[in-house]
């Protein structure tokens, strides 16, 4: 495997809305480690494809795009990094709901997942990496020192998303958000290529009734046990 064994990796996997994005970025900040938002890579492939008129079922063309992805992440003071695709700031464009749906379809192709493997592994640089995704602990970094699988009920995740969008001033209602979350869960966990599931050696945390701070403290306690801080 093309991973520097000496670089410690913490993986944080889970469904959308589980809080893994926030948690893994807080962890990376706390440890002063690098951060990989692997979902952003699938979103970038989806965005690049939609701009070129490549459909979500054209596996080989999508894999070629993924192989050639010219991407960079620029850490920002806010938790969301600025994402560049071929010199263009696409941070907002990749968060579009339609790109998220396409990313989930793009991510179902084994050739696309394979094409993104070495790019994802190249983020494992000193002093360490926190990797956020669906298959970080099962497929991309199977030797990670600490694997977290963060989950929460679909209802709680929909409620969090609802609040997020309302706070942004968007006119949304809860029922379609819940339906969308359930559909995406189904697609991400039923696909044959790297389905969403906890690694056998993952610490499984249900965040339904926990605050971000409580989740963070539990993971840090586990990191301490493993001598990572
Ligand atoms: O975490 P996110 O919503 O930004 O991810 C977008 C899509 O990409 C999501 O539907 C599942 C997919 N994905 C994946 O299959 N494997 C990953 N490691 C990360 C994301």
GROMACS .gro file of C-alpha atoms and ligand atoms in nm:
model
  249
    1UNK     CA    1   0.000   0.000   0.000
    2UNK     CA    2   0.120   0.345  -0.090
    3UNK     CA    3   0.082   0.493   0.258
    4UNK     CA    4   0.362   0.617   0.480
    5UNK     CA    5   0.313   0.377   0.774
    6UNK     CA    6   0.479   0.625   1.011
    7UNK     CA    7   0.207   0.888   0.960
    8UNK     CA    8  -0.080   0.834   1.207
    9UNK     CA    9  -0.430   0.851   1.062
   10UNK     CA   10  -0.762   0.893   1.245
   11UNK     CA   11  -1.066   0.804   1.033
   12UNK     CA   12  -1.415   0.945   1.094
   13UNK     CA   13  -1.684   0.773   0.888
   14UNK     CA   14  -2.061   0.796   0.899
   15UNK     CA   15  -2.374   0.908   0.716
   16UNK     CA   16  -2.440   1.269   0.616
   17UNK     CA   17  -2.562   1.484   0.903
   18UNK     CA   18  -2.396   1.269   1.170
   19UNK     CA   19  -2.166   1.561   1.256
   20UNK     CA   20  -1.853   1.389   1.126
   21UNK     CA   21  -1.746   1.691   0.917
   22UNK     CA   22  -1.750   1.926   1.216
   23UNK     CA   23  -1.599   1.669   1.450
   24UNK     CA   24  -1.315   1.568   1.221
   25UNK     CA   25  -1.221   1.930   1.152
   26UNK     CA   26  -1.223   2.010   1.525
   27UNK     CA   27  -1.004   1.706   1.585
   28UNK     CA   28  -0.761   1.809   1.310
   29UNK     CA   29  -0.742   2.160   1.457
   30UNK     CA   30  -0.689   2.025   1.809
   31UNK     CA   31  -0.413   1.788   1.700
   32UNK     CA   32  -0.278   2.031   1.438
   33UNK     CA   33  -0.297   1.751   1.183
   34UNK     CA   34  -0.392   1.757   0.814
   35UNK     CA   35  -0.754   1.708   0.717
   36UNK     CA   36  -0.913   1.519   0.428
   37UNK     CA   37  -1.276   1.581   0.332
   38UNK     CA   38  -1.313   1.283   0.098
   39UNK     CA   39  -1.678   1.366   0.024
   40UNK     CA   40  -1.554   1.689  -0.136
   41UNK     CA   41  -1.353   1.480  -0.384
   42UNK     CA   42  -1.664   1.289  -0.496
   43UNK     CA   43  -1.849   1.622  -0.515
   44UNK     CA   44  -1.565   1.766  -0.729
   45UNK     CA   45  -1.587   1.475  -0.972
   46UNK     CA   46  -1.965   1.527  -0.988
   47UNK     CA   47  -1.924   1.900  -1.050
   48UNK     CA   48  -1.654   1.857  -1.316
   49UNK     CA   49  -1.867   1.590  -1.486
   50UNK     CA   50  -2.186   1.796  -1.487
   51UNK     CA   51  -1.996   2.086  -1.645
   52UNK     CA   52  -1.865   1.860  -1.919
   53UNK     CA   53  -2.198   1.696  -1.986
   54UNK     CA   54  -2.082   1.361  -1.849
   55UNK     CA   55  -2.369   1.168  -1.692
   56UNK     CA   56  -2.367   0.987  -1.354
   57UNK     CA   57  -2.372   0.646  -1.526
   58UNK     CA   58  -2.068   0.700  -1.753
   59UNK     CA   59  -1.833   0.515  -1.521
   60UNK     CA   60  -1.520   0.517  -1.740
   61UNK     CA   61  -1.542   0.886  -1.832
   62UNK     CA   62  -1.600   0.969  -1.463
   63UNK     CA   63  -1.298   0.762  -1.360
   64UNK     CA   64  -1.083   0.948  -1.614
   65UNK     CA   65  -1.197   1.278  -1.466
   66UNK     CA   66  -1.122   1.152  -1.116
   67UNK     CA   67  -0.769   1.043  -1.220
   68UNK     CA   68  -0.692   1.388  -1.356
   69UNK     CA   69  -0.855   1.593  -1.080
   70UNK     CA   70  -0.654   1.914  -1.020
   71UNK     CA   71  -0.770   2.005  -0.674
   72UNK     CA   72  -0.639   2.190  -0.373
   73UNK     CA   73  -0.783   2.261  -0.030
   74UNK     CA   74  -0.701   2.582   0.149
   75UNK     CA   75  -0.763   2.570   0.524
   76UNK     CA   76  -0.968   2.864   0.649
   77UNK     CA   77  -1.036   3.004   0.996
   78UNK     CA   78  -1.399   2.896   0.963
   79UNK     CA   79  -1.442   2.518   0.970
   80UNK     CA   80  -1.515   2.494   0.596
   81UNK     CA   81  -1.201   2.483   0.377
   82UNK     CA   82  -1.184   2.673   0.048
   83UNK     CA   83  -1.182   2.419  -0.238
   84UNK     CA   84  -1.012   2.493  -0.569
   85UNK     CA   85  -1.071   2.306  -0.893
   86UNK     CA   86  -0.830   2.395  -1.173
   87UNK     CA   87  -0.772   2.738  -1.021
   88UNK     CA   88  -1.141   2.817  -0.958
   89UNK     CA   89  -1.294   2.854  -0.611
   90UNK     CA   90  -1.575   2.596  -0.617
   91UNK     CA   91  -1.639   2.585  -0.240
   92UNK     CA   92  -2.003   2.687  -0.280
   93UNK     CA   93  -2.073   2.506  -0.606
   94UNK     CA   94  -1.979   2.164  -0.465
   95UNK     CA   95  -2.219   2.207  -0.168
   96UNK     CA   96  -2.518   2.243  -0.398
   97UNK     CA   97  -2.786   1.983  -0.320
   98UNK     CA   98  -2.794   1.860  -0.684
   99UNK     CA   99  -2.416   1.804  -0.681
  100UNK     CA  100  -2.453   1.607  -0.355
  101UNK     CA  101  -2.708   1.379  -0.518
  102UNK     CA  102  -2.487   1.333  -0.825
  103UNK     CA  103  -2.182   1.268  -0.602
  104UNK     CA  104  -2.367   0.985  -0.434
  105UNK     CA  105  -2.434   0.825  -0.776
  106UNK     CA  106  -2.079   0.892  -0.899
  107UNK     CA  107  -1.942   0.731  -0.580
  108UNK     CA  108  -2.122   0.404  -0.652
  109UNK     CA  109  -1.882   0.316  -0.940
  110UNK     CA  110  -1.588   0.098  -0.829
  111UNK     CA  111  -1.367   0.247  -1.106
  112UNK     CA  112  -1.425   0.598  -0.972
  113UNK     CA  113  -1.348   0.489  -0.614
  114UNK     CA  114  -1.028   0.321  -0.737
  115UNK     CA  115  -0.926   0.631  -0.932
  116UNK     CA  116  -0.950   0.843  -0.615
  117UNK     CA  117  -0.753   0.605  -0.390
  118UNK     CA  118  -0.400   0.734  -0.437
  119UNK     CA  119  -0.514   1.099  -0.424
  120UNK     CA  120  -0.685   1.033  -0.089
  121UNK     CA  121  -0.382   0.847   0.048
  122UNK     CA  122  -0.151   1.131  -0.056
  123UNK     CA  123  -0.312   1.343   0.219
  124UNK     CA  124  -0.145   1.124   0.484
  125UNK     CA  125   0.144   1.358   0.558
  126UNK     CA  126   0.321   1.440   0.882
  127UNK     CA  127   0.240   1.501   1.159
  128UNK     CA  128  -0.087   1.313   1.096
  129UNK     CA  129  -0.419   1.304   0.912
  130UNK     CA  130  -0.784   1.315   1.014
  131UNK     CA  131  -0.984   1.165   0.725
  132UNK     CA  132  -1.359   1.220   0.696
  133UNK     CA  133  -1.580   1.004   0.474
  134UNK     CA  134  -1.773   0.681   0.433
  135UNK     CA  135  -1.498   0.423   0.377
  136UNK     CA  136  -1.191   0.584   0.533
  137UNK     CA  137  -1.152   0.311   0.797
  138UNK     CA  138  -1.268   0.018   0.582
  139UNK     CA  139  -1.099   0.082   0.245
  140UNK     CA  140  -0.874   0.387   0.220
  141UNK     CA  141  -0.684   0.376   0.551
  142UNK     CA  142  -0.737   0.022   0.688
  143UNK     CA  143  -0.431   0.064   0.915
  144UNK     CA  144  -0.554   0.385   1.082
  145UNK     CA  145  -0.459   0.413   1.451
  146UNK     CA  146  -0.809   0.522   1.549
  147UNK     CA  147  -1.130   0.459   1.357
  148UNK     CA  148  -1.450   0.636   1.454
  149UNK     CA  149  -1.793   0.560   1.309
  150UNK     CA  150  -2.028   0.843   1.393
  151UNK     CA  151  -2.399   0.799   1.354
  152UNK     CA  152  -2.731   0.960   1.458
  153UNK     CA  153  -3.095   0.882   1.386
  154UNK     CA  154  -3.223   0.994   1.043
  155UNK     CA  155  -3.477   1.220   1.221
  156UNK     CA  156  -3.206   1.394   1.423
  157UNK     CA  157  -2.987   1.438   1.114
  158UNK     CA  158  -3.277   1.586   0.917
  159UNK     CA  159  -3.353   1.823   1.207
  160UNK     CA  160  -2.988   1.938   1.213
  161UNK     CA  161  -2.989   1.998   0.837
  162UNK     CA  162  -3.320   2.184   0.866
  163UNK     CA  163  -3.176   2.417   1.131
  164UNK     CA  164  -2.858   2.472   0.924
  165UNK     CA  165  -3.057   2.574   0.616
  166UNK     CA  166  -3.304   2.788   0.815
  167UNK     CA  167  -3.011   2.969   0.977
  168UNK     CA  168  -2.886   3.046   0.625
  169UNK     CA  169  -3.226   3.201   0.552
  170UNK     CA  170  -3.339   2.923   0.315
  171UNK     CA  171  -3.705   2.835   0.282
  172UNK     CA  172  -3.713   2.460   0.361
  173UNK     CA  173  -3.942   2.206   0.521
  174UNK     CA  174  -3.849   1.902   0.724
  175UNK     CA  175  -4.028   1.616   0.545
  176UNK     CA  176  -3.842   1.634   0.210
  177UNK     CA  177  -3.510   1.669   0.394
  178UNK     CA  178  -3.583   1.353   0.592
  179UNK     CA  179  -3.685   1.167   0.275
  180UNK     CA  180  -3.365   1.282   0.103
  181UNK     CA  181  -3.146   1.168   0.394
  182UNK     CA  182  -3.313   0.827   0.401
  183UNK     CA  183  -3.272   0.785   0.023
  184UNK     CA  184  -2.904   0.880   0.039
  185UNK     CA  185  -2.842   0.646   0.336
  186UNK     CA  186  -3.000   0.366   0.138
  187UNK     CA  187  -2.785   0.435  -0.170
  188UNK     CA  188  -2.461   0.478   0.028
  189UNK     CA  189  -2.509   0.168   0.244
  190UNK     CA  190  -2.656  -0.069  -0.016
  191UNK     CA  191  -2.399  -0.017  -0.294
  192UNK     CA  192  -2.160  -0.307  -0.348
  193UNK     CA  193  -1.843  -0.093  -0.375
  194UNK     CA  194  -1.724   0.018  -0.028
  195UNK     CA  195  -2.069   0.051   0.129
  196UNK     CA  196  -2.116   0.274   0.431
  197UNK     CA  197  -2.052   0.050   0.733
  198UNK     CA  198  -1.833   0.062   1.043
  199UNK     CA  199  -1.491  -0.105   1.022
  200UNK     CA  200  -1.473  -0.415   1.246
  201UNK     CA  201  -1.231  -0.227   1.475
  202UNK     CA  202  -1.416   0.108   1.474
  203UNK     CA  203  -1.535   0.295   1.782
  204UNK     CA  204  -1.908   0.343   1.708
  205UNK     CA  205  -2.056   0.662   1.852
  206UNK     CA  206  -2.424   0.756   1.833
  207UNK     CA  207  -2.442   1.136   1.847
  208UNK     CA  208  -2.825   1.160   1.858
  209UNK     CA  209  -2.823   1.275   2.219
  210UNK     CA  210  -2.468   1.410   2.242
  211UNK     CA  211  -2.339   1.761   2.184
  212UNK     CA  212  -2.048   1.822   1.946
  213UNK     CA  213  -1.832   1.891   2.253
  214UNK     CA  214  -1.929   1.559   2.417
  215UNK     CA  215  -1.849   1.366   2.097
  216UNK     CA  216  -1.520   1.551   2.066
  217UNK     CA  217  -1.425   1.470   2.427
  218UNK     CA  218  -1.498   1.099   2.381
  219UNK     CA  219  -1.282   1.079   2.071
  220UNK     CA  220  -1.000   1.275   2.235
  221UNK     CA  221  -1.014   1.037   2.534
  222UNK     CA  222  -0.972   0.745   2.294
  223UNK     CA  223  -0.686   0.925   2.115
  224UNK     CA  224  -0.518   0.975   2.454
  225UNK     CA  225  -0.545   0.602   2.529
  226UNK     CA  226  -0.365   0.536   2.201
  227UNK     CA  227  -0.087   0.781   2.288
  228UNK     CA  228  -0.179   1.029   2.015
  229UNK     CA  229  -0.183   1.330   2.252
  230LIG     O1  230  -1.993   1.367   0.280
  230LIG     P1  231  -2.054   1.424   0.157
  230LIG     O2  232  -2.204   1.445   0.168
  230LIG     O3  233  -1.984   1.548   0.111
  230LIG     O4  234  -2.031   1.314   0.041
  230LIG     C1  235  -2.088   1.327  -0.087
  230LIG     C2  236  -2.119   1.189  -0.144
  230LIG     O5  237  -1.998   1.119  -0.170
  230LIG     C3  238  -2.203   1.100  -0.050
  230LIG     O6  239  -2.331   1.077  -0.104
  230LIG     C4  240  -2.131   0.970  -0.043
  230LIG     C5  241  -2.006   0.985  -0.124
  230LIG     N1  242  -1.885   0.951  -0.049
  230LIG     C6  243  -1.837   0.825  -0.060
  230LIG     O7  244  -1.898   0.741  -0.124
  230LIG     N2  245  -1.720   0.791   0.003
  230LIG     C7  246  -1.654   0.880   0.076
  230LIG     N3  247  -1.539   0.845   0.135
  230LIG     C8  248  -1.704   1.012   0.090
  230LIG     C9  249  -1.821   1.046   0.026
   0.00000   0.00000   0.00000
